[in-house]
Coordinates of C-alpha atoms in Angstrom, one line a residue:
X1307 CA 90.3 126.4 95.4
X1308 CA 88.4 128.9 93.3
X1309 CA 87.2 131.7 95.6
X1310 CA 83.7 133.6 95.2
X1311 CA 83.5 135.3 92.1
X1312 CA 81.6 138.0 93.7
X1313 CA 84.2 138.9 96.1
X1314 CA 87.5 138.6 93.9
X1315 CA 88.9 138.6 90.4
X1316 CA 92.4 138.5 88.9
X1317 CA 94.2 141.8 88.8
X1318 CA 96.1 140.5 85.6
X1319 CA 93.1 138.9 83.4
X1320 CA 89.9 140.3 85.4
X1321 CA 89.0 136.7 85.5
X1322 CA 86.8 136.0 88.9
X1323 CA 88.9 134.5 91.3
X1324 CA 91.8 133.3 89.2
X1325 CA 94.5 131.4 90.8
X1326 CA 97.1 134.0 90.5
X1327 CA 95.4 136.1 93.4
X1328 CA 95.2 132.8 95.7
X1329 CA 97.4 132.6 98.7
X1330 CA 99.2 129.6 97.4
X1331 CA 98.9 129.3 93.3
X1332 CA 100.7 125.7 93.4
X1333 CA 98.3 124.4 95.8
X1334 CA 95.4 125.6 93.5
X1335 CA 96.6 123.8 90.7
X1336 CA 96.7 120.9 92.6
X1337 CA 93.8 121.0 94.7
X1338 CA 90.6 121.7 92.5
X1339 CA 87.2 122.8 93.9
X1340 CA 85.5 119.9 95.6
X1341 CA 82.5 120.4 93.2
X1342 CA 82.5 118.1 90.3
X1343 CA 82.6 120.9 87.8
X1344 CA 85.4 123.3 88.7
X1345 CA 85.3 126.8 86.7
X1346 CA 87.2 127.0 83.5
X1347 CA 90.8 128.2 83.8
X1348 CA 91.7 131.9 83.7
X1349 CA 93.5 133.2 80.5
X1350 CA 96.4 134.4 82.4
X1351 CA 97.3 131.2 83.5
X1352 CA 98.8 130.2 80.2
X1353 CA 101.0 133.2 80.1
X1354 CA 102.4 132.2 83.2
X1355 CA 105.9 130.8 83.6
X1356 CA 104.4 128.1 85.8
X1357 CA 103.5 125.6 82.7
X1358 CA 102.9 121.8 83.2
X1359 CA 105.9 120.4 81.2
X1360 CA 105.4 119.0 77.8
X1361 CA 105.6 115.3 78.9
X1362 CA 103.6 112.5 80.4
X1363 CA 102.8 113.4 83.9
X1364 CA 101.5 110.8 86.2
X1365 CA 103.9 111.5 89.0
X1366 CA 102.9 114.5 91.2
X1367 CA 106.1 116.1 91.6
X1368 CA 106.5 116.1 87.8
X1369 CA 104.5 119.5 88.0
X1370 CA 107.8 121.1 89.3
X1371 CA 110.6 119.3 87.8
X1372 CA 113.2 120.2 85.6
X1373 CA 113.6 117.7 82.8
X1374 CA 117.1 116.5 82.9
X1375 CA 119.1 114.3 84.0
X1376 CA 117.9 95.6 108.3
X1377 CA 116.4 95.5 111.0
X1378 CA 118.2 93.4 113.8
X1379 CA 116.6 90.1 114.8
X1380 CA 114.6 89.7 117.9
X1381 CA 116.7 88.9 120.8
X1382 CA 116.6 85.7 122.8
X1383 CA 114.5 86.0 126.0
X1384 CA 114.9 84.4 129.1
X1385 CA 112.3 83.6 132.3
X1386 CA 112.5 86.3 135.1
X1387 CA 110.7 86.1 138.3
X1388 CA 109.3 89.3 139.8
X1389 CA 107.2 89.3 142.8
X1390 CA 104.0 87.0 141.9
X1391 CA 104.4 87.9 138.2
X1392 CA 106.4 86.0 135.7
X1393 CA 107.5 87.5 132.4
X1394 CA 110.8 87.9 130.2
X1395 CA 113.6 90.3 129.9
X1396 CA 115.6 90.9 127.0
X1397 CA 118.7 88.9 127.2
X1398 CA 120.2 89.8 123.7
X1399 CA 121.3 93.3 124.7
X1400 CA 121.7 95.6 127.7
X1401 CA 118.8 97.8 128.5
X1402 CA 119.4 101.3 127.1
X1403 CA 119.2 104.1 129.6
X1404 CA 119.1 107.7 128.7
X1405 CA 121.4 110.6 130.1
X1406 CA 118.7 111.8 132.1
X1407 CA 117.1 110.3 135.3
X1408 CA 113.5 108.7 135.0
X1409 CA 110.5 110.6 136.3
X1410 CA 106.8 110.2 136.4
X1411 CA 105.6 113.1 138.2
X1412 CA 105.9 116.0 135.8
X1413 CA 103.9 117.0 132.6
X1414 CA 105.0 117.3 129.1
X1415 CA 106.0 120.5 127.4
X1416 CA 106.5 121.2 123.9
X1417 CA 110.1 122.2 123.7
X1418 CA 111.7 125.0 121.3
X1419 CA 114.9 123.7 120.2
X1420 CA 116.2 124.4 116.6
X1421 CA 117.9 122.0 114.0
X1422 CA 120.6 122.1 111.6
X1423 CA 119.9 119.2 109.4
X1424 CA 120.8 119.6 105.9
X1425 CA 117.6 118.2 104.6
X1426 CA 115.7 120.8 106.0
X1427 CA 113.9 118.5 108.7
X1428 CA 112.7 119.9 111.5
X1429 CA 111.0 123.3 112.5
X1430 CA 114.0 125.4 113.2
X1431 CA 112.5 126.1 116.7
X1432 CA 109.7 128.0 115.6
X1433 CA 106.3 128.0 117.3
X1434 CA 104.3 125.2 115.7
X1435 CA 101.6 126.4 113.6
X1436 CA 98.9 123.7 112.7
X1437 CA 95.9 123.7 111.0
X1438 CA 93.8 123.6 114.2
X1439 CA 95.1 126.8 115.6
X1440 CA 93.9 130.1 115.1
X1441 CA 96.8 130.9 112.9
X1442 CA 96.6 127.7 110.8
X1443 CA 94.7 126.9 107.8
X1444 CA 96.6 129.4 105.7
X1445 CA 99.5 129.1 103.0
X1446 CA 101.6 126.6 103.2
X1447 CA 105.3 126.7 102.2
X1448 CA 105.8 124.6 99.1
X1449 CA 108.3 122.5 100.6
X1450 CA 105.9 121.4 103.2
X1451 CA 103.0 120.3 100.9
X1452 CA 101.6 116.9 101.1
X1453 CA 101.5 115.5 97.3
X1454 CA 99.0 112.9 96.1
X1455 CA 99.2 110.0 94.0
X1456 CA 95.9 108.5 94.8
X1457 CA 92.6 110.0 96.2
X1458 CA 92.6 109.9 100.1
X1459 CA 89.5 111.3 101.9
X1460 CA 90.8 111.6 105.3
X1461 CA 87.1 111.2 106.6
X1462 CA 87.1 107.5 105.9
X1463 CA 90.4 107.0 107.9
X1464 CA 89.7 105.6 111.6
X1465 CA 93.5 105.1 112.7
X1466 CA 96.7 106.7 111.8
X1467 CA 99.9 104.9 112.4
X1468 CA 103.4 105.9 112.2
X1469 CA 106.9 104.4 112.0
X1470 CA 109.5 105.9 114.6
X1471 CA 112.9 105.6 113.2
X1472 CA 113.7 108.2 110.1
X1473 CA 109.8 108.9 110.3
X1474 CA 109.0 110.5 113.7
X1475 CA 112.5 110.7 114.5
X1476 CA 114.8 112.2 111.6
X1477 CA 118.3 111.3 112.5
X1478 CA 121.0 113.9 111.4
X1479 CA 123.3 112.4 108.8
X1480 CA 126.3 114.4 109.7
X1481 CA 126.4 112.7 113.1
X1482 CA 124.3 109.5 113.2
X1483 CA 125.3 108.1 109.8
X1484 CA 128.8 109.0 110.4
X1485 CA 128.4 107.3 113.7
X1486 CA 127.1 104.1 111.9
X1487 CA 130.0 104.4 109.1
X1488 CA 132.8 104.4 111.9
X1489 CA 131.0 101.6 113.9
X1490 CA 130.9 99.6 110.5
X1491 CA 134.7 100.2 109.8
X1492 CA 135.6 99.2 113.2
X1493 CA 133.8 95.9 112.9
X1494 CA 135.2 95.1 109.5
X1495 CA 139.0 95.5 110.7
X1496 CA 138.4 94.1 114.2
X1497 CA 136.0 91.3 113.4
X1498 CA 136.3 90.6 109.8
X1499 CA 140.0 91.0 109.1
X1500 CA 140.1 93.9 107.0
X1501 CA 143.5 96.2 106.8
X1502 CA 144.0 98.5 109.7
X1503 CA 144.2 101.6 107.2
X1504 CA 140.4 101.5 106.8
X1505 CA 140.5 103.0 110.3
X1506 CA 141.8 106.4 109.0
X1507 CA 139.0 106.6 106.0
X1508 CA 136.5 109.2 106.4
X1509 CA 132.8 109.5 105.4
X1510 CA 131.3 112.1 103.1
X1511 CA 127.6 112.3 104.4
X1512 CA 126.6 114.4 101.2
X1513 CA 127.7 112.0 98.7
X1514 CA 125.1 109.2 98.2
X1515 CA 121.5 109.7 97.6
X1516 CA 118.5 107.2 98.0
X1517 CA 117.2 105.4 94.9
X1518 CA 120.6 104.1 93.8
X1519 CA 121.4 100.5 93.0
X1520 CA 124.5 98.6 94.1
X1521 CA 125.7 95.9 91.6
X1522 CA 127.4 93.8 93.8
X1523 CA 129.3 91.6 91.2
X1524 CA 130.8 94.3 89.2
X1525 CA 131.3 97.0 92.0
X1526 CA 129.3 99.4 90.4
X1527 CA 126.8 102.0 91.8
X1528 CA 123.9 103.0 89.4
X1529 CA 121.1 105.5 89.1
X1530 CA 118.1 104.3 86.7
X1531 CA 115.0 105.7 85.1
X1532 CA 111.4 104.1 85.9
X1533 CA 111.9 101.7 82.9
X1534 CA 115.4 100.5 84.7
X1535 CA 117.9 102.2 82.1
X1536 CA 121.0 102.8 83.6
X1537 CA 121.7 106.6 83.2
X1538 CA 124.3 107.5 85.9
X1539 CA 127.0 104.8 86.7
X1540 CA 130.1 104.8 88.7
X1541 CA 132.8 102.1 89.3
X1542 CA 133.6 102.9 93.1
X1543 CA 134.1 106.7 92.7
X1544 CA 134.9 106.5 88.9
X1545 CA 132.2 107.6 86.4
X1546 CA 131.3 105.1 83.7
X1547 CA 131.5 106.1 80.2
X1548 CA 128.4 106.0 77.7
X1549 CA 130.0 103.2 76.0
X1550 CA 130.9 101.2 79.1
X1551 CA 127.3 101.7 80.5
X1552 CA 125.7 100.4 77.1
X1553 CA 128.3 97.7 76.8
X1554 CA 127.6 96.3 80.6
X1555 CA 123.9 96.9 80.9
X1556 CA 122.5 97.5 77.6
X1557 CA 123.8 94.8 75.0
X1558 CA 121.8 91.7 76.5
X1559 CA 119.2 89.5 75.0
X1560 CA 117.2 89.4 78.3
X1561 CA 116.7 92.5 80.4
X1562 CA 118.2 92.3 83.8
X1563 CA 115.7 92.9 86.9
X1564 CA 118.3 94.6 89.0
X1565 CA 117.1 92.9 91.8
X1566 CA 118.4 90.7 94.6
X1567 CA 120.6 88.6 95.1
X1568 CA 123.0 90.5 92.5
X1569 CA 122.0 94.1 93.3
X1570 CA 121.3 96.0 96.4
X1571 CA 118.7 98.8 96.5
X1572 CA 120.1 101.8 98.7
X1573 CA 116.1 102.9 99.6
X1574 CA 116.5 104.1 103.2
X1575 CA 118.7 107.0 104.5
X1576 CA 120.3 104.4 106.8
X1577 CA 121.7 102.6 103.6
X1578 CA 123.7 105.6 102.7
X1579 CA 126.9 105.1 104.8
X1580 CA 127.0 101.5 103.7
X1581 CA 126.8 102.4 100.1
X1582 CA 129.5 104.8 100.5
X1583 CA 131.9 102.5 102.5
X1584 CA 131.3 99.9 99.5
X1585 CA 132.2 102.3 97.2
X1586 CA 135.3 102.9 99.0
X1587 CA 136.2 99.0 99.3
X1588 CA 135.7 99.0 95.5
X1589 CA 138.4 101.6 94.9
X1590 CA 140.8 100.1 97.6
X1591 CA 140.6 96.6 96.0
X1592 CA 141.3 97.7 92.4
X1593 CA 144.4 100.1 93.7
X1594 CA 145.5 97.6 96.3
X1595 CA 145.0 94.3 95.0
X1596 CA 147.7 92.7 97.2
X1597 CA 146.0 94.1 100.6
X1598 CA 142.6 92.2 100.0
X1599 CA 142.4 88.6 100.9
X1600 CA 142.5 86.0 97.9
X1601 CA 138.8 85.1 96.8
X1602 CA 137.3 88.3 98.4
X1603 CA 135.4 89.9 95.4
X1604 CA 133.1 92.8 95.2
X1605 CA 130.2 90.5 96.2
X1606 CA 132.1 89.1 99.2
X1607 CA 133.0 92.8 100.2
X1608 CA 129.2 94.0 100.1
X1609 CA 128.5 90.9 102.1
X1610 CA 131.2 91.9 104.5
X1611 CA 129.7 95.4 105.0
X1612 CA 126.2 94.3 105.4
X1613 CA 127.5 91.8 108.3
X1614 CA 129.4 94.8 110.2
X1615 CA 126.3 96.7 110.0
X1616 CA 124.3 94.0 111.7
X1617 CA 127.2 93.4 114.2
X1618 CA 126.9 97.2 115.0
X1619 CA 123.0 96.6 115.5
X1620 CA 123.1 93.4 117.5
X1621 CA 126.0 94.8 120.2
X1622 CA 123.7 98.0 120.8
X1623 CA 126.8 100.3 119.9
X1624 CA 124.5 102.7 117.7
X1625 CA 121.4 102.8 120.0
X1626 CA 123.9 103.2 123.3
X1627 CA 125.5 106.3 122.0
X1628 CA 122.0 107.9 120.6
X1629 CA 120.6 107.3 124.3
X1630 CA 123.3 109.0 125.9
X1631 CA 122.7 112.3 123.7
X1632 CA 119.6 112.4 121.7
X1633 CA 120.0 115.8 120.7
X1634 CA 123.2 115.2 119.2
X1635 CA 121.8 112.8 116.8
X1636 CA 117.9 113.6 116.4
X1637 CA 116.6 116.4 115.0
X1638 CA 114.1 118.1 117.4
X1639 CA 110.7 119.0 116.1
X1640 CA 108.2 121.1 118.0
X1641 CA 105.2 120.2 115.7
X1642 CA 105.2 116.4 116.4
X1643 CA 103.0 116.8 119.7
X1644 CA 100.8 119.0 118.2
X1645 CA 100.0 116.9 115.1
X1646 CA 99.2 113.8 117.2
X1647 CA 96.8 116.0 119.7
X1648 CA 95.2 117.3 116.5
X1649 CA 94.6 113.7 115.2
X1650 CA 93.5 112.5 118.5
X1651 CA 91.1 115.4 118.9
X1652 CA 89.6 114.5 115.6
X1653 CA 88.3 111.1 116.6
X1654 CA 91.0 108.9 115.3
X1655 CA 93.1 106.3 116.8
X1656 CA 97.0 106.7 116.7
X1657 CA 99.4 103.9 116.7
X1658 CA 103.1 103.5 116.7
X1659 CA 104.8 100.2 114.9
X1660 CA 108.5 100.1 115.0
X1661 CA 111.2 97.7 114.8
X1662 CA 113.2 99.3 117.8
X1663 CA 112.8 97.5 121.2
X1664 CA 110.9 99.2 124.1
X1665 CA 113.9 100.8 126.0
X1666 CA 115.4 102.6 123.0
X1667 CA 111.9 103.7 121.6
X1668 CA 111.2 105.1 125.2
X1669 CA 114.3 107.2 125.2
X1670 CA 113.7 108.7 121.5
X1671 CA 110.1 109.3 121.9
X1672 CA 110.7 111.1 125.4
X1673 CA 113.1 113.3 123.4
X1674 CA 110.8 113.8 120.6
X1675 CA 107.9 114.6 123.0
X1676 CA 110.3 117.2 124.6
X1677 CA 109.4 116.0 128.3
X1678 CA 110.6 118.8 130.8
X1679 CA 110.2 119.4 134.4
X1680 CA 109.3 122.9 135.5
X1681 CA 112.7 123.9 135.8
X1682 CA 113.5 122.7 132.2
X1683 CA 115.6 119.8 133.0
X1684 CA 115.1 116.8 130.9
X1685 CA 113.3 113.9 132.3
X1686 CA 112.6 110.4 131.0
X1687 CA 109.0 109.1 131.6
X1688 CA 106.2 107.6 130.1
X1689 CA 103.9 111.0 129.2
X1690 CA 104.2 110.5 125.5
X1691 CA 102.2 107.1 125.4
X1692 CA 99.1 109.5 125.9
X1693 CA 99.3 110.4 122.5
X1694 CA 98.9 106.9 121.1
X1695 CA 96.2 104.2 121.5
X1696 CA 98.8 101.0 120.6
X1697 CA 102.3 101.1 120.6
X1698 CA 104.1 98.0 119.1
X1699 CA 107.9 97.8 119.4
X1700 CA 110.2 94.9 118.0
X1701 CA 107.7 94.5 115.2
X1702 CA 110.3 92.6 112.9
X1703 CA 108.7 94.6 109.8
X1704 CA 107.9 94.0 107.0
X1705 CA 107.0 90.3 108.3
X1706 CA 104.9 92.1 110.6
X1707 CA 102.6 92.9 107.9
X1708 CA 101.8 89.5 106.6
X1709 CA 98.4 88.1 107.7
X1710 CA 99.7 84.7 108.1
X1711 CA 102.4 85.9 110.7
X1712 CA 102.4 83.5 113.8
X1713 CA 104.6 85.7 115.9
X1714 CA 103.8 85.8 119.6
X1715 CA 102.3 89.1 120.8
X1716 CA 103.7 90.3 124.4
X1717 CA 102.8 93.2 126.6
X1718 CA 105.4 95.3 127.7
X1719 CA 105.8 96.6 131.5
X1720 CA 106.9 100.1 130.8
X1721 CA 108.4 100.5 134.0
X1722 CA 110.8 97.4 134.1
X1723 CA 110.7 96.5 130.4
X1724 CA 109.2 93.0 131.4
X1725 CA 107.5 91.1 128.7
X1726 CA 104.1 89.3 129.5
X1727 CA 102.3 86.6 127.7
X1728 CA 99.1 87.9 126.0
X1729 CA 96.0 86.1 124.4
X1730 CA 96.2 88.0 121.3
X1731 CA 96.7 91.1 123.1
X1732 CA 94.3 90.6 126.3
X1733 CA 96.2 89.8 129.5
X1734 CA 96.5 86.2 130.4
X1735 CA 96.4 85.1 134.3
X1736 CA 99.6 84.4 135.5
X1737 CA 100.4 81.8 138.1
X1738 CA 99.8 83.2 141.5
X1739 CA 97.7 86.2 140.1
X1740 CA 94.2 86.1 139.1
X1741 CA 94.0 89.8 137.3
X1742 CA 97.4 90.8 136.2
X1743 CA 97.5 94.6 135.2
X1744 CA 100.1 96.4 133.7
X1745 CA 101.2 99.5 136.1
X1746 CA 100.7 102.4 133.9
X1747 CA 98.7 104.8 135.9
X1748 CA 96.9 107.9 135.2
X1749 CA 96.4 109.5 131.8
X1750 CA 98.4 107.1 130.0
X1751 CA 96.2 104.0 131.0
X1752 CA 94.4 103.6 128.0
X1753 CA 97.8 103.2 126.0
X1754 CA 99.0 99.5 125.4
X1755 CA 102.5 98.8 124.8
X1756 CA 103.5 95.5 123.0
X1757 CA 106.3 93.7 121.4
X1758 CA 106.2 91.3 118.3
X1759 CA 102.7 90.1 116.8
X1760 CA 101.5 90.7 113.4
X1761 CA 99.1 93.1 111.6
X1762 CA 96.0 90.7 112.9
X1763 CA 96.8 91.8 116.4
X1764 CA 97.0 95.3 115.5
X1765 CA 93.9 95.2 113.6
X1766 CA 91.9 93.5 116.6
X1767 CA 93.4 96.1 119.1
X1768 CA 92.4 98.9 117.2
X1769 CA 88.9 97.2 116.4
X1770 CA 89.7 97.7 112.4
X1771 CA 87.1 96.8 110.3
X1772 CA 88.8 97.3 106.9
X1773 CA 92.3 97.8 105.6
X1774 CA 91.5 100.9 104.1
X1775 CA 90.4 102.5 107.0
X1776 CA 94.1 102.7 108.0
X1777 CA 96.7 105.3 106.9
X1778 CA 100.4 104.5 107.7
X1779 CA 103.2 106.9 107.6
X1780 CA 106.9 105.4 107.0
X1781 CA 109.9 106.3 105.5
X1782 CA 110.9 102.8 104.0
X1783 CA 109.5 101.9 100.5
X1784 CA 109.7 98.3 100.9
X1785 CA 109.7 97.9 104.6
X1786 CA 106.9 100.2 105.4
X1787 CA 105.0 101.2 102.3
X1788 CA 105.1 98.6 99.6
X1789 CA 104.2 95.8 102.3
X1790 CA 101.4 97.6 103.9
X1791 CA 100.0 98.8 100.7
X1792 CA 100.3 96.0 98.5
X1793 CA 99.8 93.1 101.0
X1794 CA 97.0 94.8 103.4
X1795 CA 95.8 97.6 101.5
X1796 CA 96.5 100.5 104.0
X1797 CA 96.6 103.8 102.8
X1798 CA 100.4 105.0 103.0
X1799 CA 102.0 108.2 103.2
X1800 CA 106.0 108.2 102.4
X1801 CA 108.3 110.3 104.4
X1802 CA 110.9 111.7 101.9
X1803 CA 113.1 114.4 103.9
X1804 CA 115.2 115.2 100.8
X1805 CA 112.0 116.6 98.9
X1806 CA 111.9 119.8 100.8
X1807 CA 115.0 121.3 99.4
X1808 CA 114.3 119.5 95.9
X1809 CA 110.8 121.0 95.5
X1810 CA 112.1 124.3 96.4
X1811 CA 115.0 124.2 93.8
X1812 CA 112.6 122.9 91.4
X1813 CA 110.6 126.2 91.9
X1814 CA 113.5 128.4 91.7
X1815 CA 114.6 126.7 88.2
X1816 CA 111.2 126.8 86.6
X1817 CA 112.4 129.4 84.2
X1818 CA 115.5 127.2 83.5
X1819 CA 113.2 124.2 82.9
X1820 CA 111.3 126.0 80.3
X1821 CA 114.6 127.0 78.5
X1822 CA 115.7 123.3 78.4
X1823 CA 112.5 122.5 76.8
X1824 CA 112.6 124.9 74.1
X1825 CA 116.3 123.9 73.3
X1826 CA 115.1 120.2 73.2
X1827 CA 112.5 121.3 70.8
X1828 CA 114.9 123.6 68.7
X1829 CA 117.0 120.3 68.5
X1830 CA 114.0 118.6 67.1
X1831 CA 112.9 121.0 64.6
X1832 CA 116.8 121.3 63.3
X1833 CA 117.1 117.4 63.1
X1834 CA 113.8 117.3 61.0
X1835 CA 115.0 119.8 58.4
X1836 CA 118.4 117.6 58.0
X1837 CA 116.3 114.4 57.6
X1838 CA 114.2 116.4 54.8
X1839 CA 117.4 117.5 53.0
X1840 CA 119.0 114.2 53.1
X1841 CA 116.3 112.5 51.8
X1842 CA 116.2 115.1 48.9
X1843 CA 119.6 114.5 47.8
X1844 CA 119.5 110.9 48.0
X1845 CA 116.3 110.4 46.2
X1846 CA 114.8 113.7 44.5
X1847 CA 116.1 114.4 40.8
X1848 CA 118.0 117.8 41.6
X1849 CA 120.1 119.7 39.2
X1850 CA 123.7 120.2 40.2
X1851 CA 123.4 123.9 41.1
X1852 CA 120.3 122.8 43.4
X1853 CA 122.3 120.0 44.6
X1854 CA 125.1 122.4 45.7
X1855 CA 122.6 124.6 47.6
X1856 CA 121.1 121.7 49.3
X1857 CA 124.7 120.3 50.5
X1858 CA 125.6 124.1 51.8
X1859 CA 122.1 124.3 53.8
X1860 CA 122.7 120.8 55.1
X1861 CA 126.4 121.5 56.3
X1862 CA 125.4 124.7 57.9
X1863 CA 122.3 122.7 59.6
X1864 CA 124.5 120.1 60.7
X1865 CA 126.9 122.6 62.2
X1866 CA 123.9 124.5 63.9
X1867 CA 122.7 121.4 65.5
X1868 CA 126.1 120.4 67.2
X1869 CA 125.9 124.0 68.6
X1870 CA 122.7 123.7 70.0
X1871 CA 123.4 120.1 71.0
X1872 CA 126.5 121.1 73.0
X1873 CA 124.7 124.3 74.6
X1874 CA 121.8 122.1 75.8
X1875 CA 123.9 119.5 76.9
X1876 CA 126.0 122.1 79.2
X1877 CA 122.6 123.8 80.5
X1878 CA 121.3 120.5 81.1
X1879 CA 124.4 119.3 83.5
X1880 CA 124.3 122.4 84.9
X1881 CA 120.7 122.3 86.2
X1882 CA 121.4 118.6 87.1
X1883 CA 124.4 119.5 89.3
X1884 CA 122.1 122.3 91.4
X1885 CA 120.5 119.3 93.0
X1886 CA 123.6 117.1 93.4
X1887 CA 127.0 117.4 92.0
X1888 CA 127.0 113.5 91.2
X1889 CA 123.6 112.1 91.3
X1890 CA 121.3 114.9 90.3
X1891 CA 117.5 115.1 91.1
X1892 CA 116.3 112.7 93.4
X1893 CA 112.8 112.1 91.5
X1894 CA 114.5 112.4 87.9
X1895 CA 117.0 110.4 85.8
X1896 CA 117.3 112.4 82.4
X1897 CA 113.8 113.2 81.2
X1898 CA 112.4 110.2 83.0
X1899 CA 111.1 110.0 86.5
X1900 CA 113.6 107.7 88.6
X1901 CA 113.4 104.4 89.9
X1902 CA 112.6 105.9 93.0
X1903 CA 110.1 108.3 92.2
X1904 CA 108.4 105.2 90.3
X1905 CA 108.4 103.2 93.4
X1906 CA 107.0 106.6 95.4
X1907 CA 104.3 106.7 92.6
X1908 CA 103.2 102.9 92.6
X1909 CA 103.1 102.3 96.6
X1910 CA 102.7 105.7 98.3
X1911 CA 99.2 107.2 98.3
X1912 CA 100.8 110.3 99.7
X1913 CA 104.2 111.6 100.1
X1914 CA 105.8 114.5 101.7
X1915 CA 109.1 115.9 103.2
X1916 CA 107.9 115.7 107.0
X1917 CA 105.6 113.5 109.0
X1918 CA 104.5 116.7 110.8
X1919 CA 103.1 118.2 107.5
X1920 CA 100.3 116.5 108.2
X1921 CA 99.6 119.2 111.1
X1922 CA 99.4 121.7 108.3
X1923 CA 96.2 120.3 106.7
X1924 CA 92.7 119.4 107.9
X1925 CA 92.2 116.1 109.4
X1926 CA 89.2 115.7 107.5
X1927 CA 91.0 116.7 104.3
X1928 CA 90.1 115.1 100.7
X1929 CA 93.5 114.7 98.9
X1930 CA 93.2 114.6 95.5
X1931 CA 96.0 114.0 92.8
X1932 CA 96.6 115.8 89.7
X1933 CA 95.2 114.8 86.3
X1934 CA 97.4 112.2 84.6
X1935 CA 98.5 113.0 80.8
X1936 CA 99.8 110.8 78.0
X1937 CA 102.0 112.7 75.6
X1938 CA 99.2 112.8 72.6
X1939 CA 97.1 115.4 75.1
X1940 CA 99.7 117.7 75.8
X1941 CA 99.4 119.4 72.3
X1942 CA 95.7 119.1 72.5
X1943 CA 94.6 120.1 76.0
X1944 CA 95.8 123.9 77.1
X1945 CA 97.8 123.6 80.2

């Protein structure tokens, strides 16, 4: 935003209200003045190291990027008689119980515990500083920015919805993913007949990243750019050479789509453990052919891994462990409650749509909302429901988002977990009762809890007149964002926890990025000279002496080109490995946006590192994207 020229000017170029003197120069670049005609940019901007890269930029994060390289099925239900009320209780898995007792008599107090999550999720125990507080509305750390792909005026949003797992609840990979990995290994050995030596394997939770693609048939793990060209590839844990990559994925008459059923997309954080286990099994099969059953190929091994993961879900192993000690598996975050309060105070409805069932949802949300008694001991209750208008559990996304979904919508009685039939969300008279009511009391009576149903039910419950009035926040490109955006037209925000560290590194490496561009331009310049000399030697009529001079100059240029190429490649690799030793930058593959970044750009209106970053902005903010540029514009329009 530009300040009042009468009150401020840039200390470097005397330009009124230059962005160099704003609290956040980067935010100023991305958030132009709301007037239709912003003032021209100051001269000192063009001498700054913060330059837009000389390449097409349609993905917001490119402003900072250096240029280099299942949900378990719904369980069955049985009738249950409870006094005069007839309902249903889950028979597919035992009810989960927290490690603290149930209590409804106390109030919710925001906690202040810290987090050690390597993706910088959580607020480290600091006091929440939301936009609506006296301390709010000031500089926002670059890692907590909300980036915009498509214009979104929050004034047009009447309801804000959230996923729970990996959105409101950020799991710790060093504990939760390790738990999932160990559970999957046990299922493979005890239920699917794999060798017992797998039980001695360990899990490196930092190795895999989102956006990878598993080649089930070949046992390869791929990272592609937005055009689906394979740039990084491993067979198990062995890197494929350039020739192997081209021979496998480049020499075909018909381009591969890299989609199911032959490929699997690693697009959620929960998939990282199964991807790592798949790579281990590939190496194990290659090195120990006699220990793998005959007929078990790479595709079969991946299928077995998925089956083992589903078994862990169905028997409740993972969620039972989390319920016993939520703090060990979930990051604490003190800004979630203030964020929800601010959204509701702004007049918007809030809702929760999760595939988790009610018992687990209640435990996790109690932990996130930090329910405490006055003496500080944890108590599990329903206070957190006051922050939502509607809660839908067991939603079976992404099927939930289809308008023609005919799934029944059941009301959930929070105290018992009993399910009651509804007529599209409205209570149905039960036999022996003329006016059935859920037993919620006091301040929570306005929140309605359901299981199943479809998006049509949700729209009716919230009185949504247009799909564009809904903003949905989730972590899953396909399960949360693609379907809700493409099928419904909801506005969407994707939570990418890895983004916080990535953006901070991009800012630190901005000078390196500039040097890489200069080296690339230098290579182009040398190659142009080489082509000129070769053409002269081949087609132009030159005497012997001149030809000898041209040949010497050509040799010198080719030697120089090789030195620049090696220097460039080394610098590029070092920059690449700063983000991740194996896979590099999440949002880039070489000089192109990665396939993951392409999906984010296509389907997420907004994206950010944490759901609570919404609390740092006005609930009425108008989010505007950066301008798109094509290659022909970069040398014409000054940046």
